[in-house]
């Protein structure tokens, strides 16, 4: 019988240490394990720009509005900054689209029962 143990170590090569400079290791709390997360640099990018559900891709009404939102939002400046600003603008659009989609989905059972 092998003893039960937790892997709580990180292996970092000299090349990684030179490339990334300073980094921190954080222990994440999960139900049955404690994975380690390594963060590099001092940049705090904040929370994720938006929550994306893969099921949205299978919805026919999803792609046309996304294309419209993406092309209508013009941002000048540094490319990564522009991408970040576009994603931030999409966050509100995704939220309103998702809320409208759920409103329609909740109406569907009542419409079916009326038939």
PDB file of C-alpha atoms in Angstrom:
ATOM      1  CA  UNK A   1       0.000   0.000   0.000  1.00  0.00           C
ATOM      2  CA  UNK A   2       1.371   3.415  -0.987  1.00  0.00           C
ATOM      3  CA  UNK A   3       1.051   6.366   1.387  1.00  0.00           C
ATOM      4  CA  UNK A   4      -1.368   9.111   0.387  1.00  0.00           C
ATOM      5  CA  UNK A   5       0.319  12.472  -0.137  1.00  0.00           C
ATOM      6  CA  UNK A   6      -0.351  15.813  -1.753  1.00  0.00           C
ATOM      7  CA  UNK A   7       1.809  17.179  -4.526  1.00  0.00           C
ATOM      8  CA  UNK A   8       2.577  20.677  -3.324  1.00  0.00           C
ATOM      9  CA  UNK A   9       5.692  21.469  -5.311  1.00  0.00           C
ATOM     10  CA  UNK A  10       6.461  23.299  -8.526  1.00  0.00           C
ATOM     11  CA  UNK A  11       9.370  22.602 -10.812  1.00  0.00           C
ATOM     12  CA  UNK A  12      10.804  25.746 -12.400  1.00  0.00           C
ATOM     13  CA  UNK A  13      13.782  25.702 -14.732  1.00  0.00           C
ATOM     14  CA  UNK A  14      16.368  28.471 -14.958  1.00  0.00           C
ATOM     15  CA  UNK A  15      14.985  29.440 -18.367  1.00  0.00           C
ATOM     16  CA  UNK A  16      11.477  29.890 -16.917  1.00  0.00           C
ATOM     17  CA  UNK A  17      12.832  31.946 -14.037  1.00  0.00           C
ATOM     18  CA  UNK A  18      14.692  34.234 -16.451  1.00  0.00           C
ATOM     19  CA  UNK A  19      11.769  34.532 -18.874  1.00  0.00           C
ATOM     20  CA  UNK A  20       9.033  35.204 -16.317  1.00  0.00           C
ATOM     21  CA  UNK A  21      11.075  36.954 -13.640  1.00  0.00           C
ATOM     22  CA  UNK A  22       9.153  37.068 -10.411  1.00  0.00           C
ATOM     23  CA  UNK A  23       6.217  34.757  -9.905  1.00  0.00           C
ATOM     24  CA  UNK A  24       3.941  33.651  -7.093  1.00  0.00           C
ATOM     25  CA  UNK A  25       2.335  30.317  -6.307  1.00  0.00           C
ATOM     26  CA  UNK A  26      -1.180  30.175  -4.877  1.00  0.00           C
ATOM     27  CA  UNK A  27      -3.011  27.168  -3.521  1.00  0.00           C
ATOM     28  CA  UNK A  28      -6.576  26.999  -4.854  1.00  0.00           C
ATOM     29  CA  UNK A  29      -9.315  25.498  -2.700  1.00  0.00           C
ATOM     30  CA  UNK A  30     -11.436  22.810  -4.315  1.00  0.00           C
ATOM     31  CA  UNK A  31     -13.643  20.094  -2.882  1.00  0.00           C
ATOM     32  CA  UNK A  32     -11.322  17.127  -3.209  1.00  0.00           C
ATOM     33  CA  UNK A  33      -7.923  18.605  -4.091  1.00  0.00           C
ATOM     34  CA  UNK A  34      -5.793  21.727  -3.808  1.00  0.00           C
ATOM     35  CA  UNK A  35      -4.236  22.606  -7.174  1.00  0.00           C
ATOM     36  CA  UNK A  36      -1.444  25.143  -7.430  1.00  0.00           C
ATOM     37  CA  UNK A  37      -1.662  28.224  -9.625  1.00  0.00           C
ATOM     38  CA  UNK A  38       1.422  30.154 -10.684  1.00  0.00           C
ATOM     39  CA  UNK A  39       1.022  33.838 -11.541  1.00  0.00           C
ATOM     40  CA  UNK A  40       3.688  35.949 -13.173  1.00  0.00           C
ATOM     41  CA  UNK A  41       4.235  39.670 -13.158  1.00  0.00           C
ATOM     42  CA  UNK A  42       2.552  42.390 -11.176  1.00  0.00           C
ATOM     43  CA  UNK A  43      -0.262  43.083 -13.646  1.00  0.00           C
ATOM     44  CA  UNK A  44      -3.726  42.518 -12.244  1.00  0.00           C
ATOM     45  CA  UNK A  45      -6.007  42.158 -15.252  1.00  0.00           C
ATOM     46  CA  UNK A  46      -9.102  42.024 -13.043  1.00  0.00           C
ATOM     47  CA  UNK A  47     -12.018  39.673 -13.533  1.00  0.00           C
ATOM     48  CA  UNK A  48     -12.787  37.908 -16.797  1.00  0.00           C
ATOM     49  CA  UNK A  49     -14.318  40.260 -19.374  1.00  0.00           C
ATOM     50  CA  UNK A  50     -17.418  38.099 -19.764  1.00  0.00           C
ATOM     51  CA  UNK A  51     -18.865  34.698 -19.114  1.00  0.00           C
ATOM     52  CA  UNK A  52     -19.238  32.636 -22.264  1.00  0.00           C
ATOM     53  CA  UNK A  53     -21.471  29.590 -22.545  1.00  0.00           C
ATOM     54  CA  UNK A  54     -20.599  27.064 -25.267  1.00  0.00           C
ATOM     55  CA  UNK A  55     -24.315  26.381 -25.777  1.00  0.00           C
ATOM     56  CA  UNK A  56     -24.636  29.886 -27.248  1.00  0.00           C
ATOM     57  CA  UNK A  57     -22.703  28.700 -30.314  1.00  0.00           C
ATOM     58  CA  UNK A  58     -25.449  26.208 -31.183  1.00  0.00           C
ATOM     59  CA  UNK A  59     -28.109  28.932 -31.081  1.00  0.00           C
ATOM     60  CA  UNK A  60     -28.826  30.243 -34.608  1.00  0.00           C
ATOM     61  CA  UNK A  61     -29.641  33.729 -33.293  1.00  0.00           C
ATOM     62  CA  UNK A  62     -26.206  34.146 -31.677  1.00  0.00           C
ATOM     63  CA  UNK A  63     -23.764  34.746 -34.532  1.00  0.00           C
ATOM     64  CA  UNK A  64     -25.407  37.673 -36.410  1.00  0.00           C
ATOM     65  CA  UNK A  65     -25.615  39.993 -33.378  1.00  0.00           C
ATOM     66  CA  UNK A  66     -22.051  39.119 -32.336  1.00  0.00           C
ATOM     67  CA  UNK A  67     -20.746  40.013 -35.793  1.00  0.00           C
ATOM     68  CA  UNK A  68     -22.651  43.301 -35.636  1.00  0.00           C
ATOM     69  CA  UNK A  69     -21.413  44.132 -32.122  1.00  0.00           C
ATOM     70  CA  UNK A  70     -17.821  43.269 -33.047  1.00  0.00           C
ATOM     71  CA  UNK A  71     -17.708  45.335 -36.253  1.00  0.00           C
ATOM     72  CA  UNK A  72     -19.539  48.337 -34.763  1.00  0.00           C
ATOM     73  CA  UNK A  73     -17.081  48.707 -31.862  1.00  0.00           C
ATOM     74  CA  UNK A  74     -14.039  50.532 -33.247  1.00  0.00           C
ATOM     75  CA  UNK A  75     -11.179  51.096 -30.829  1.00  0.00           C
ATOM     76  CA  UNK A  76      -7.962  52.921 -31.669  1.00  0.00           C
ATOM     77  CA  UNK A  77      -4.617  52.380 -30.009  1.00  0.00           C
ATOM     78  CA  UNK A  78      -2.554  49.464 -28.850  1.00  0.00           C
ATOM     79  CA  UNK A  79      -3.972  46.176 -30.312  1.00  0.00           C
ATOM     80  CA  UNK A  80      -4.208  44.318 -26.981  1.00  0.00           C
ATOM     81  CA  UNK A  81      -5.894  47.305 -25.381  1.00  0.00           C
ATOM     82  CA  UNK A  82      -8.326  47.452 -28.303  1.00  0.00           C
ATOM     83  CA  UNK A  83      -9.134  43.765 -27.884  1.00  0.00           C
ATOM     84  CA  UNK A  84      -9.711  44.259 -24.159  1.00  0.00           C
ATOM     85  CA  UNK A  85     -12.019  47.231 -24.771  1.00  0.00           C
ATOM     86  CA  UNK A  86     -13.992  45.325 -27.432  1.00  0.00           C
ATOM     87  CA  UNK A  87     -14.465  42.379 -25.076  1.00  0.00           C
ATOM     88  CA  UNK A  88     -15.557  44.752 -22.324  1.00  0.00           C
ATOM     89  CA  UNK A  89     -18.145  46.263 -24.683  1.00  0.00           C
ATOM     90  CA  UNK A  90     -19.320  42.784 -25.682  1.00  0.00           C
ATOM     91  CA  UNK A  91     -19.912  41.890 -22.038  1.00  0.00           C
ATOM     92  CA  UNK A  92     -23.040  44.073 -21.833  1.00  0.00           C
ATOM     93  CA  UNK A  93     -24.246  42.881 -25.225  1.00  0.00           C
ATOM     94  CA  UNK A  94     -23.827  39.224 -24.238  1.00  0.00           C
ATOM     95  CA  UNK A  95     -25.640  39.827 -20.970  1.00  0.00           C
ATOM     96  CA  UNK A  96     -28.647  41.504 -22.618  1.00  0.00           C
ATOM     97  CA  UNK A  97     -28.754  38.876 -25.404  1.00  0.00           C
ATOM     98  CA  UNK A  98     -28.638  36.054 -22.846  1.00  0.00           C
ATOM     99  CA  UNK A  99     -31.383  37.651 -20.712  1.00  0.00           C
ATOM    100  CA  UNK A 100     -33.626  38.072 -23.768  1.00  0.00           C
ATOM    101  CA  UNK A 101     -32.938  34.488 -24.822  1.00  0.00           C
ATOM    102  CA  UNK A 102     -33.948  33.218 -21.363  1.00  0.00           C
ATOM    103  CA  UNK A 103     -37.103  35.326 -21.418  1.00  0.00           C
ATOM    104  CA  UNK A 104     -38.043  33.680 -24.698  1.00  0.00           C
ATOM    105  CA  UNK A 105     -37.198  30.240 -23.299  1.00  0.00           C
ATOM    106  CA  UNK A 106     -39.453  30.781 -20.267  1.00  0.00           C
ATOM    107  CA  UNK A 107     -42.318  31.840 -22.545  1.00  0.00           C
ATOM    108  CA  UNK A 108     -41.996  28.685 -24.640  1.00  0.00           C
ATOM    109  CA  UNK A 109     -43.640  26.234 -22.168  1.00  0.00           C
ATOM    110  CA  UNK A 110     -46.636  28.537 -21.715  1.00  0.00           C
ATOM    111  CA  UNK A 111     -47.003  28.901 -25.481  1.00  0.00           C
ATOM    112  CA  UNK A 112     -46.839  25.133 -25.908  1.00  0.00           C
ATOM    113  CA  UNK A 113     -49.469  24.615 -23.205  1.00  0.00           C
ATOM    114  CA  UNK A 114     -51.770  27.071 -24.998  1.00  0.00           C
ATOM    115  CA  UNK A 115     -51.640  24.895 -28.110  1.00  0.00           C
TER     116      UNK A 115
END
